[in-house]
Coordinates of C-alpha atoms and ligand atoms in Angstrom, one line a residue:
M114 CA 140.0 -37.0 -69.5
I115 CA 141.0 -37.5 -65.9
Q116 CA 139.2 -40.5 -64.5
P117 CA 137.5 -39.8 -61.2
T118 CA 139.3 -41.6 -58.2
I119 CA 136.0 -42.4 -56.3
D120 CA 133.9 -44.8 -58.0
A121 CA 130.0 -44.8 -58.1
P122 CA 128.5 -45.7 -54.6
G123 CA 128.2 -49.8 -54.7
Y124 CA 129.7 -50.1 -58.2
P125 CA 133.0 -52.0 -57.7
A126 CA 136.1 -50.4 -59.5
E127 CA 136.4 -53.1 -62.1
F128 CA 132.8 -52.7 -63.3
A129 CA 133.0 -48.9 -63.1
E130 CA 136.0 -49.1 -65.2
R131 CA 134.5 -51.5 -67.8
Y132 CA 131.3 -49.3 -68.0
R133 CA 133.5 -46.2 -68.7
A134 CA 135.6 -48.0 -71.2
A135 CA 132.6 -49.3 -73.1
G136 CA 131.4 -45.9 -73.3
Y137 CA 128.3 -46.2 -71.4
W138 CA 129.3 -43.8 -68.6
R139 CA 130.2 -40.6 -70.5
G140 CA 131.3 -38.5 -67.6
E141 CA 128.6 -36.1 -67.9
T142 CA 126.3 -34.7 -65.3
F143 CA 122.7 -33.5 -65.6
G144 CA 123.7 -29.8 -64.9
Q145 CA 126.3 -30.0 -67.7
M146 CA 123.9 -31.8 -70.1
L147 CA 121.3 -29.2 -69.9
R148 CA 123.9 -26.2 -70.3
E149 CA 125.2 -27.9 -73.5
R150 CA 121.9 -28.4 -74.8
A151 CA 121.0 -24.7 -74.1
D152 CA 124.2 -23.5 -75.6
R153 CA 123.5 -25.4 -78.8
H154 CA 119.9 -24.5 -79.3
P155 CA 118.9 -21.9 -76.9
D156 CA 115.6 -20.9 -78.7
R157 CA 114.2 -24.6 -79.1
V158 CA 111.2 -25.2 -76.9
A159 CA 112.0 -27.6 -74.0
V160 CA 109.0 -27.6 -71.9
V161 CA 105.3 -26.9 -72.6
D162 CA 103.2 -26.6 -69.6
P163 CA 99.3 -26.3 -70.5
T164 CA 98.2 -25.9 -66.8
G165 CA 96.9 -22.2 -67.0
T166 CA 95.0 -23.1 -70.2
A167 CA 92.2 -24.2 -67.9
H168 CA 91.9 -20.7 -67.0
G169 CA 92.1 -19.1 -70.5
E170 CA 95.9 -18.4 -70.2
E171 CA 98.4 -19.4 -72.8
A172 CA 100.4 -22.5 -72.4
R173 CA 103.9 -21.8 -70.9
R174 CA 106.8 -22.6 -73.3
W175 CA 110.2 -22.6 -71.8
T176 CA 113.1 -22.8 -74.3
Y177 CA 116.2 -24.7 -73.6
G178 CA 117.7 -21.3 -72.8
E179 CA 115.1 -20.2 -70.4
L180 CA 115.0 -23.5 -68.6
D181 CA 118.8 -23.5 -68.2
A182 CA 118.9 -19.8 -67.0
R183 CA 115.9 -20.6 -64.6
A184 CA 117.9 -23.7 -63.1
D185 CA 120.9 -21.6 -62.6
R186 CA 118.7 -18.8 -60.8
M187 CA 117.0 -21.5 -58.7
A188 CA 120.4 -23.2 -57.8
A189 CA 121.7 -19.9 -56.5
G190 CA 118.5 -19.5 -54.6
F191 CA 118.7 -22.9 -52.9
L192 CA 122.4 -22.3 -52.0
A193 CA 121.3 -19.1 -50.4
H194 CA 118.7 -20.9 -48.3
G195 CA 121.4 -23.2 -47.1
I196 CA 120.7 -26.0 -49.3
G197 CA 123.9 -27.7 -50.6
K198 CA 125.7 -30.7 -51.9
G199 CA 124.4 -33.8 -50.6
D200 CA 121.3 -32.6 -48.9
R201 CA 118.0 -34.4 -49.7
V202 CA 115.1 -32.4 -51.0
V203 CA 111.7 -34.2 -51.1
V204 CA 110.0 -33.1 -54.4
Q205 CA 106.4 -33.8 -54.7
L206 CA 105.0 -31.9 -57.7
P207 CA 102.3 -32.5 -60.2
N208 CA 103.3 -32.3 -63.9
V209 CA 104.2 -28.7 -64.0
A210 CA 107.2 -26.8 -65.7
E211 CA 108.7 -26.0 -62.2
F212 CA 109.4 -29.6 -61.8
F213 CA 112.2 -29.4 -64.2
E214 CA 113.4 -26.0 -62.9
V215 CA 113.6 -27.6 -59.5
I216 CA 115.4 -30.9 -60.3
F217 CA 118.0 -29.3 -62.6
A218 CA 118.8 -26.7 -59.9
L219 CA 119.2 -29.5 -57.3
F220 CA 121.2 -31.5 -59.8
R221 CA 123.6 -28.4 -60.4
I222 CA 124.3 -28.0 -56.8
G223 CA 124.6 -31.8 -56.1
A224 CA 121.5 -31.9 -53.7
L225 CA 119.4 -34.9 -54.3
P226 CA 115.8 -34.8 -55.2
V227 CA 113.8 -37.4 -53.3
F228 CA 111.0 -38.2 -56.0
A229 CA 107.6 -38.4 -54.1
L230 CA 104.5 -39.0 -56.1
P231 CA 101.5 -36.7 -55.8
A232 CA 99.4 -39.5 -54.4
H233 CA 101.6 -39.8 -51.4
R234 CA 100.2 -38.7 -48.1
D235 CA 101.3 -38.0 -44.4
T236 CA 102.8 -41.7 -43.9
E237 CA 104.8 -41.8 -47.1
I238 CA 106.1 -38.3 -46.9
R239 CA 107.0 -38.1 -43.2
H240 CA 108.9 -41.4 -43.8
F241 CA 110.8 -39.8 -46.8
C242 CA 111.6 -36.5 -45.0
A243 CA 112.5 -38.3 -41.7
F244 CA 114.5 -41.2 -43.3
T245 CA 116.5 -38.9 -45.6
E246 CA 116.7 -36.2 -43.0
A247 CA 115.6 -33.8 -45.7
A248 CA 116.5 -30.2 -45.7
A249 CA 113.7 -29.1 -47.6
Y250 CA 110.2 -30.4 -49.1
I251 CA 108.7 -28.6 -52.4
V252 CA 105.0 -29.1 -53.0
A253 CA 102.4 -27.4 -55.2
D254 CA 99.8 -25.3 -53.4
V255 CA 96.7 -27.3 -54.4
A256 CA 96.5 -30.0 -57.0
E257 CA 93.5 -32.2 -57.9
G258 CA 91.6 -30.5 -55.1
Y259 CA 94.3 -31.6 -52.6
D260 CA 96.0 -28.9 -50.3
Y261 CA 99.7 -29.9 -49.9
R262 CA 100.5 -26.8 -47.9
V263 CA 98.3 -28.4 -45.0
L264 CA 100.3 -31.6 -45.4
A265 CA 103.5 -29.8 -45.5
G266 CA 102.6 -28.0 -42.3
R267 CA 102.0 -31.4 -40.5
I268 CA 105.3 -32.8 -41.9
R269 CA 107.2 -29.8 -40.7
A270 CA 106.0 -30.1 -37.3
D271 CA 107.2 -33.7 -37.2
V272 CA 110.5 -33.6 -39.0
P273 CA 113.2 -31.4 -37.3
T274 CA 115.6 -31.4 -40.0
L275 CA 113.3 -29.9 -42.6
R276 CA 114.1 -26.4 -42.7
H277 CA 112.2 -25.2 -45.8
V278 CA 108.7 -25.9 -47.5
F279 CA 108.8 -24.3 -50.9
V280 CA 105.4 -23.9 -52.6
V281 CA 104.7 -23.7 -56.3
G282 CA 101.8 -21.1 -56.3
E283 CA 100.3 -19.5 -53.2
P284 CA 102.7 -20.4 -50.4
G285 CA 100.5 -20.0 -47.2
E286 CA 102.4 -20.3 -44.2
H287 CA 105.5 -21.5 -46.2
T288 CA 107.9 -20.0 -48.7
A289 CA 106.9 -19.3 -52.4
L290 CA 109.3 -21.2 -54.8
A291 CA 108.8 -18.1 -57.0
D292 CA 110.7 -16.1 -54.2
V293 CA 113.7 -18.6 -54.2
P294 CA 115.7 -17.7 -57.4
A295 CA 118.6 -15.6 -57.0
D296 CA 121.3 -14.0 -59.3
P297 CA 123.5 -17.0 -60.6
V298 CA 126.7 -17.8 -58.7
V299 CA 129.7 -20.1 -59.4
I300 CA 128.9 -23.4 -57.9
E301 CA 132.2 -24.3 -56.2
D302 CA 131.5 -27.9 -55.3
A303 CA 129.5 -29.2 -58.4
P304 CA 128.6 -33.0 -58.4
A305 CA 130.9 -35.4 -60.3
P306 CA 129.5 -37.8 -62.9
H307 CA 129.9 -40.8 -60.8
E308 CA 128.3 -39.3 -57.6
L309 CA 124.5 -39.4 -56.7
A310 CA 122.0 -37.6 -58.8
F311 CA 118.8 -38.4 -57.0
L312 CA 116.9 -40.9 -54.9
Q313 CA 114.1 -42.8 -56.6
L314 CA 111.5 -44.7 -54.9
S315 CA 111.2 -48.5 -54.9
G316 CA 107.8 -50.2 -55.6
G317 CA 108.7 -52.1 -52.6
S318 CA 107.6 -55.3 -51.0
T319 CA 108.7 -54.3 -47.4
G320 CA 107.2 -52.3 -44.7
V321 CA 108.4 -49.0 -45.7
P322 CA 109.5 -47.9 -49.4
K323 CA 113.1 -48.2 -49.7
L324 CA 115.2 -45.5 -51.6
I325 CA 117.1 -46.1 -54.9
P326 CA 120.4 -44.1 -55.3
R327 CA 120.9 -43.3 -59.0
T328 CA 124.2 -41.6 -60.3
H329 CA 124.5 -39.1 -63.2
D330 CA 126.5 -41.4 -65.2
D331 CA 124.3 -44.4 -64.8
Y332 CA 120.8 -42.6 -65.3
L333 CA 122.3 -40.7 -68.3
Y334 CA 123.2 -43.8 -70.0
S335 CA 119.7 -45.2 -69.4
L336 CA 118.3 -42.1 -71.2
W337 CA 120.6 -42.0 -74.2
G338 CA 120.3 -45.9 -74.4
S339 CA 116.5 -45.5 -74.2
N340 CA 116.6 -42.8 -77.0
E341 CA 118.4 -45.0 -79.5
I342 CA 116.0 -47.8 -79.1
C343 CA 112.8 -45.5 -79.1
G344 CA 113.8 -43.3 -82.0
V345 CA 114.0 -40.1 -80.0
D346 CA 115.6 -37.2 -81.6
E347 CA 115.5 -33.4 -81.8
H348 CA 112.4 -33.6 -83.8
S349 CA 110.5 -35.7 -81.1
V350 CA 107.7 -34.4 -78.8
Y351 CA 107.3 -36.5 -75.6
L352 CA 103.8 -36.2 -73.8
C353 CA 104.4 -36.9 -70.0
A354 CA 100.9 -38.3 -69.2
L355 CA 101.9 -40.3 -66.0
P356 CA 103.2 -38.6 -62.9
A357 CA 106.6 -37.0 -63.9
A358 CA 108.6 -38.2 -61.0
H359 CA 108.0 -42.0 -61.7
N360 CA 111.0 -43.7 -63.4
F361 CA 109.0 -44.7 -66.4
P362 CA 107.9 -41.1 -67.7
L363 CA 111.1 -39.7 -66.3
S364 CA 113.5 -42.0 -68.1
S365 CA 112.1 -44.6 -70.4
P366 CA 112.9 -42.5 -72.5
G367 CA 110.6 -40.1 -70.8
T368 CA 111.0 -36.3 -70.1
L369 CA 114.7 -36.6 -69.4
G370 CA 115.2 -38.7 -72.4
A371 CA 113.5 -36.2 -74.3
L372 CA 115.6 -33.3 -73.0
Y373 CA 118.7 -35.4 -73.5
A374 CA 117.8 -35.5 -77.0
G375 CA 117.0 -31.8 -77.4
A376 CA 113.3 -32.7 -78.2
R377 CA 110.2 -31.2 -76.7
V378 CA 108.3 -32.3 -73.5
V379 CA 104.5 -31.6 -73.2
L380 CA 103.1 -32.1 -69.7
A381 CA 99.6 -33.5 -69.5
P382 CA 98.0 -32.3 -65.9
R383 CA 96.1 -35.7 -66.2
P384 CA 96.4 -38.7 -68.6
S385 CA 92.8 -39.1 -69.6
P386 CA 91.9 -39.0 -73.4
D387 CA 89.9 -35.6 -72.7
V388 CA 93.0 -34.0 -71.6
A389 CA 95.9 -35.9 -73.5
F390 CA 94.1 -36.1 -77.0
P391 CA 93.8 -32.4 -77.6
L392 CA 97.4 -32.0 -76.5
I393 CA 98.4 -34.6 -78.9
E394 CA 96.7 -32.9 -81.8
R395 CA 97.7 -29.3 -80.8
E396 CA 101.4 -30.0 -80.1
G397 CA 102.0 -32.6 -82.6
V398 CA 103.1 -35.4 -79.8
T399 CA 105.1 -38.1 -81.3
L400 CA 105.5 -40.5 -78.3
T401 CA 104.4 -41.0 -75.1
G402 CA 104.3 -43.7 -72.1
L403 CA 101.1 -45.3 -70.6
V404 CA 100.4 -47.9 -67.9
P405 CA 98.1 -50.7 -69.2
P406 CA 94.8 -49.7 -67.9
L407 CA 95.3 -46.1 -69.5
A408 CA 96.5 -47.7 -72.9
L409 CA 93.0 -49.7 -72.7
V410 CA 91.1 -46.5 -72.3
W411 CA 93.0 -44.7 -74.8
T412 CA 92.3 -47.4 -77.6
E413 CA 88.8 -47.1 -76.7
A414 CA 88.5 -43.5 -76.9
A415 CA 90.5 -43.4 -80.1
A416 CA 87.8 -45.2 -81.7
A417 CA 85.6 -42.0 -81.5
G418 CA 87.9 -40.3 -83.9
E419 CA 87.4 -37.0 -82.4
H420 CA 91.0 -35.9 -82.4
D421 CA 93.8 -36.2 -85.1
L422 CA 96.3 -38.4 -83.5
S423 CA 98.2 -39.0 -86.5
S424 CA 101.5 -37.2 -85.2
L425 CA 101.8 -40.3 -82.8
D426 CA 104.4 -42.8 -83.8
V427 CA 105.2 -44.6 -80.7
L428 CA 103.1 -45.6 -77.6
L429 CA 105.2 -47.1 -74.7
V430 CA 103.3 -49.2 -72.3
G431 CA 104.8 -50.7 -69.1
G432 CA 104.7 -50.7 -65.4
A433 CA 102.6 -53.8 -65.4
K434 CA 101.8 -56.7 -67.7
F435 CA 100.1 -55.7 -70.7
S436 CA 97.8 -58.5 -72.1
E437 CA 98.4 -59.9 -75.4
E438 CA 94.9 -59.1 -76.4
A439 CA 95.1 -55.5 -75.4
A440 CA 98.4 -55.1 -77.1
R441 CA 97.0 -56.4 -80.4
R442 CA 94.5 -53.5 -80.4
V443 CA 97.2 -50.6 -80.2
R444 CA 98.2 -50.2 -83.8
P445 CA 94.8 -50.4 -85.2
A446 CA 93.1 -48.1 -82.9
L447 CA 95.9 -45.5 -82.4
G448 CA 98.0 -46.1 -85.9
C449 CA 101.2 -46.0 -83.9
T450 CA 103.7 -48.8 -82.9
L451 CA 103.5 -50.4 -79.6
Q452 CA 106.7 -50.4 -77.7
Q453 CA 106.2 -52.6 -74.5
V454 CA 108.6 -51.5 -71.6
F455 CA 109.3 -53.8 -68.5
G456 CA 111.6 -51.5 -66.3
M457 CA 112.0 -51.0 -62.6
A458 CA 113.4 -48.0 -60.7
E459 CA 116.3 -50.0 -59.5
G460 CA 117.6 -50.0 -63.0
L461 CA 117.1 -52.7 -65.8
V462 CA 114.8 -51.5 -68.6
N463 CA 113.7 -53.7 -71.4
Y464 CA 111.9 -52.6 -74.6
T465 CA 110.5 -54.3 -77.6
R466 CA 112.3 -53.0 -80.6
L467 CA 110.5 -50.7 -83.0
D468 CA 111.3 -53.1 -85.9
D469 CA 110.6 -56.3 -84.1
P470 CA 108.1 -58.5 -85.6
E471 CA 104.4 -57.7 -84.5
E472 CA 104.1 -61.0 -82.7
T473 CA 107.3 -60.1 -80.5
I474 CA 105.8 -56.7 -79.7
V475 CA 102.6 -58.1 -78.6
T476 CA 103.8 -61.3 -76.8
T477 CA 107.0 -60.2 -75.1
Q478 CA 108.1 -57.5 -72.8
G479 CA 111.1 -56.6 -74.6
R480 CA 114.9 -57.1 -74.0
P481 CA 117.3 -55.1 -72.3
I482 CA 118.8 -51.7 -73.2
S483 CA 122.5 -52.7 -72.8
P484 CA 124.8 -55.3 -74.2
D485 CA 126.2 -55.4 -70.7
D486 CA 122.9 -55.8 -68.9
E487 CA 123.3 -59.3 -67.4
I488 CA 120.3 -61.4 -67.1
R489 CA 119.9 -64.4 -65.2
V490 CA 116.9 -66.9 -64.7
V491 CA 117.3 -68.9 -61.7
D492 CA 115.5 -71.4 -59.4
D493 CA 114.7 -71.0 -55.8
A494 CA 118.2 -72.0 -54.9
D495 CA 119.8 -69.4 -57.4
E496 CA 120.9 -72.1 -59.9
D497 CA 120.7 -71.0 -63.6
L498 CA 117.8 -72.5 -65.4
P499 CA 117.9 -74.0 -69.0
P500 CA 117.1 -71.6 -71.7
G501 CA 113.5 -71.0 -72.1
A502 CA 112.6 -72.1 -68.4
T503 CA 110.5 -70.0 -66.1
G504 CA 112.4 -68.5 -63.0
H505 CA 113.4 -65.6 -60.9
L506 CA 115.0 -62.6 -62.7
L507 CA 118.2 -61.7 -61.4
T508 CA 120.2 -58.8 -63.2
R509 CA 123.3 -56.7 -63.0
G510 CA 124.6 -54.0 -65.3
P511 CA 125.6 -50.3 -66.0
Y512 CA 122.4 -48.8 -64.7
T513 CA 121.2 -51.2 -62.1
I514 CA 122.2 -50.3 -58.5
R515 CA 124.1 -52.4 -56.3
G516 CA 122.3 -51.4 -53.1
Y517 CA 119.4 -49.5 -51.7
W518 CA 120.2 -46.3 -49.9
R519 CA 121.0 -46.7 -46.1
A520 CA 119.4 -50.3 -46.0
P521 CA 122.4 -53.0 -45.3
E522 CA 119.8 -55.6 -44.0
H523 CA 117.5 -55.3 -47.0
N524 CA 120.4 -55.1 -49.4
A525 CA 121.5 -58.5 -48.0
A526 CA 118.3 -60.0 -49.2
S527 CA 117.8 -58.0 -52.2
F528 CA 121.2 -58.4 -54.0
T529 CA 123.2 -61.6 -54.3
A530 CA 127.0 -61.7 -53.1
D531 CA 128.1 -60.8 -56.5
G532 CA 125.9 -57.9 -57.0
F533 CA 122.7 -59.2 -59.0
Y534 CA 119.5 -57.5 -58.0
R535 CA 116.8 -59.7 -57.1
T536 CA 114.0 -58.3 -59.2
G537 CA 111.2 -60.4 -57.6
D538 CA 109.7 -60.8 -61.2
V539 CA 109.2 -64.2 -62.5
V540 CA 110.0 -64.5 -66.3
R541 CA 111.3 -66.6 -69.1
L542 CA 113.5 -65.7 -72.2
T543 CA 112.4 -66.4 -75.7
A544 CA 115.0 -67.7 -78.2
T545 CA 115.5 -64.0 -79.4
G546 CA 116.4 -63.0 -75.9
H547 CA 113.2 -61.3 -75.2
I548 CA 111.7 -61.4 -71.6
V549 CA 108.2 -62.6 -71.0
V550 CA 107.0 -61.7 -67.5
E551 CA 105.0 -64.6 -66.2
G552 CA 104.5 -63.5 -62.6
R553 CA 106.0 -62.3 -59.4
A554 CA 107.6 -63.9 -56.4
K555 CA 107.7 -60.7 -54.4
D556 CA 105.0 -59.7 -51.9
Q557 CA 103.7 -56.9 -53.9
I558 CA 100.4 -56.0 -55.7
N559 CA 100.7 -54.2 -58.9
R560 CA 97.6 -52.2 -59.3
G561 CA 97.7 -51.2 -62.9
G562 CA 101.4 -50.0 -62.5
E563 CA 101.0 -48.6 -58.9
K564 CA 102.8 -50.8 -56.6
V565 CA 101.5 -51.8 -53.2
A566 CA 103.6 -53.6 -50.5
A567 CA 101.7 -56.2 -48.9
E568 CA 103.6 -55.8 -45.6
E569 CA 103.2 -52.1 -45.5
I570 CA 99.5 -52.2 -45.6
E571 CA 99.4 -55.2 -43.4
N572 CA 101.0 -53.2 -40.8
H573 CA 98.5 -50.4 -41.0
I574 CA 95.6 -52.8 -40.7
L575 CA 97.3 -54.7 -37.8
A576 CA 97.1 -51.3 -35.8
H577 CA 93.3 -51.4 -35.9
P578 CA 92.2 -52.4 -32.3
S579 CA 89.9 -55.2 -33.4
V580 CA 92.3 -56.9 -35.8
H581 CA 94.1 -60.1 -34.7
D582 CA 95.8 -61.0 -38.1
V583 CA 95.9 -59.9 -41.5
A584 CA 97.2 -61.0 -45.0
V585 CA 97.1 -58.7 -48.1
V586 CA 97.0 -60.4 -51.4
S587 CA 96.2 -59.5 -55.0
M588 CA 92.9 -60.2 -56.7
P589 CA 92.3 -60.3 -60.5
D590 CA 90.8 -57.3 -62.1
D591 CA 89.7 -56.6 -65.6
Y592 CA 90.8 -53.2 -65.8
L593 CA 93.5 -52.8 -63.4
G594 CA 95.2 -56.2 -63.9
E595 CA 95.2 -56.6 -60.1
R596 CA 93.4 -55.0 -56.8
T597 CA 94.2 -55.6 -53.4
C598 CA 92.3 -57.7 -50.9
A599 CA 92.8 -57.8 -47.2
Y600 CA 92.0 -61.1 -45.6
V601 CA 91.4 -60.3 -41.8
V602 CA 91.2 -62.3 -38.7
L603 CA 89.4 -60.2 -35.8
R604 CA 90.2 -60.6 -32.2
E605 CA 88.0 -63.2 -30.4
E606 CA 86.6 -60.6 -28.1
A607 CA 86.2 -58.0 -30.9
E608 CA 82.9 -56.4 -31.8
P609 CA 82.1 -57.3 -35.3
V610 CA 83.6 -54.8 -37.8
R611 CA 82.5 -54.0 -41.3
S612 CA 85.0 -53.9 -44.2
V613 CA 84.2 -50.2 -45.0
A614 CA 85.4 -49.5 -41.4
I615 CA 88.9 -51.3 -42.2
R616 CA 89.2 -49.3 -45.3
K617 CA 88.3 -46.0 -43.6
F618 CA 90.9 -46.7 -40.8
V619 CA 93.7 -47.3 -43.5
R620 CA 92.7 -44.2 -45.4
E621 CA 92.7 -42.2 -42.1
R622 CA 96.2 -43.2 -41.2
G623 CA 97.2 -41.0 -44.2
L624 CA 98.6 -42.9 -47.0
A625 CA 98.2 -42.9 -50.9
A626 CA 94.7 -43.7 -51.9
F627 CA 95.7 -46.5 -54.1
K628 CA 97.1 -48.3 -51.1
V629 CA 93.6 -48.5 -49.3
P630 CA 92.6 -52.2 -49.8
D631 CA 89.8 -52.6 -52.6
R632 CA 88.2 -55.6 -50.7
V633 CA 88.3 -56.8 -47.0
E634 CA 87.4 -60.4 -46.4
F635 CA 86.8 -61.7 -42.8
V636 CA 88.0 -65.3 -41.9
D637 CA 88.4 -67.3 -38.8
A638 CA 91.8 -68.5 -39.6
F639 CA 94.2 -68.5 -42.7
P640 CA 95.2 -71.5 -44.7
Q641 CA 98.7 -72.4 -44.1
T642 CA 101.5 -74.0 -45.9
G643 CA 103.4 -77.1 -45.1
I644 CA 105.7 -75.3 -42.5
G645 CA 102.9 -73.3 -41.0
K646 CA 103.2 -70.0 -42.8
V647 CA 100.3 -68.2 -44.0
S648 CA 99.7 -69.4 -47.7
K649 CA 99.1 -66.4 -49.7
K650 CA 98.8 -68.8 -52.7
D651 CA 95.7 -70.3 -51.3
L652 CA 94.2 -66.8 -50.3
R653 CA 94.7 -65.7 -54.0
A654 CA 93.1 -68.7 -55.3
A655 CA 90.1 -68.4 -52.9
I656 CA 89.6 -64.8 -53.8
A657 CA 90.0 -65.4 -57.5
A658 CA 87.2 -68.2 -57.2
R659 CA 85.0 -66.0 -55.2
L660 CA 85.1 -63.4 -57.7
R661 CA 84.3 -65.8 -60.5
E662 CA 80.9 -66.5 -58.7
P663 CA 78.5 -64.4 -60.7
A664 CA 76.8 -62.5 -57.9
V665 CA 79.9 -61.6 -56.2
A666 CA 81.6 -60.4 -59.6
A667 CA 78.4 -58.2 -60.2
T668 CA 78.9 -56.4 -57.0
Q669 CA 82.6 -55.8 -57.3
H670 CA 84.0 -52.3 -56.7
Ligands
LIG123 C1 108.4 -49.4 -63.5 O1 109.2 -49.3 -62.3 P1 108.6 -49.6 -60.7 O2 109.9 -49.6 -60.0 O3 107.6 -48.7 -60.4 O4 108.1 -51.1 -60.7 C2 108.9 -52.2 -61.2 C3 108.2 -53.4 -61.5 C4 108.9 -54.7 -61.9 O5 109.8 -55.2 -61.1 C5 107.6 -55.5 -62.3 O6 107.3 -56.3 -61.3 C6 106.7 -54.5 -62.8 O7 107.0 -53.3 -61.9 N1 106.7 -54.1 -64.2 C7 106.1 -55.0 -65.2 C8 106.3 -54.2 -66.4 N2 106.9 -53.1 -66.1 C9 107.2 -53.1 -64.8 N3 105.4 -56.0 -65.1 C10 105.1 -56.7 -66.0 N4 105.2 -56.2 -67.3 C11 105.7 -55.0 -67.5 N5 105.9 -54.3 -68.7 O8 107.2 -49.9 -63.4 C12 108.9 -49.1 -64.8 C13 110.1 -48.4 -64.6 C14 110.6 -48.0 -65.9 C15 110.0 -48.4 -67.1 C16 108.9 -49.0 -67.1 C17 108.2 -49.2 -65.7

């Protein structure tokens, strides 16, 4: 095989060579992968989309042959619309089959999907489109009662590079995605395996979300590596219950892992048991992935015993810390093996193994996919700690990025000089090399798997005319693990403001609903650290103590 001469963005040549020599990077692209599977088993079902069944229609079932042919036609259509290699396309779709048609078409022509979540609103989408100078934005017409076409109209007016808005369903003032496909063409400048495949979103701890550049080579490795660990093969049926664009349901092992294995993907429009359980029963789902709050809801709902869930072999739980107590309930309630996943869109993914002792499964967050995932646990000065000690997790490896996309200043802070990613997670390693997540050093709130960057929300609240200063911190929550609390200092001359007004103000600035602070506390001044910085540690302790007061706990939410 001829080795590519240009290395993956950010990966130094010596590492790229090592990862190829070890067989992790197999020199394959997403476009080729789907073609190969379609050639091998064209009639096997790849994607099941039950969206229409709510209106009495049959579920859509696309075979590998059909998905492949659709991706070819969509690719030709995108090219005909002037979208080509390297162009960025913001994709914001619910869990529908077109998601795969679109992303494989983009992969084939080397255009880069930017994976927005359905919850994102004006602020996030405008940033993604403007920052990536996106050529197109792809949405559904209406999903969960929200009209994305109206949002797209506003974004289009603001972002001059945005030449196209494609809509799944009724297009309104935009272009119907269904009108895009064209007769397949030979793609002259198809992407190489070491080149970028897409931009994923970082959970973030800064003012605006950063973008994560993933290559075909590195992401495909994370897929087949995950498949081996999670036992995914051509007989597997993966239920995509979380939003499809998120890295967890996309790749751990997720929908793309399932497609890699020639398995079947079943899309759940919503993750609630009333939607997911009938799908598990009807489609014979063998594995799925959930965030901890949903796993709790599922274990409780399964007790009702209304659905036959016996096909389910593996439940993956990750995105936020799964409590040991909740983890212990999974096997008895759902009759399947729990696999804890501790991953990040930047790369590193850890799994408990299917044959790990139950104690390991319920008390750890797993160990890395790859023997070449380098793990360091360090102190505040980046010095390695003794085995078993708790410290900052740094990592480097064959599917972990070496830098964010177009963000040199952030990269200087988020990576060590020798390329280790600073995860911001505080962990310890067990004697067996399993990771236990003990906490977080990054200024982020993990709201049941949905990440909220404190600084981002602080910036929005600071824009309120009555606000002098603000500090956003996490507060404990039985269901989500954490929620957000905004401590606000009002301007001296300001009229009194109620907390609902602050929350409304943030909501009306147009950002994902999960980022609106759950609680607002007004104070005269912030507690300070020894050197005069706001002590978020003290604020967290203060709100946690306040929530423990019986009257306050009862009125929460
Ligand atoms: C996943 O990816 P992101 O990028 O949304 O968030 C990554 C962060 C981690 O750095 C960590 O702080 C937290 O989410 N996290 C966990 C966790 N899994 C993720 N914290 C404690 N326990 C866990 N099991 O969330 C993600 C990506 C791929 C697979 C799974 C999750």
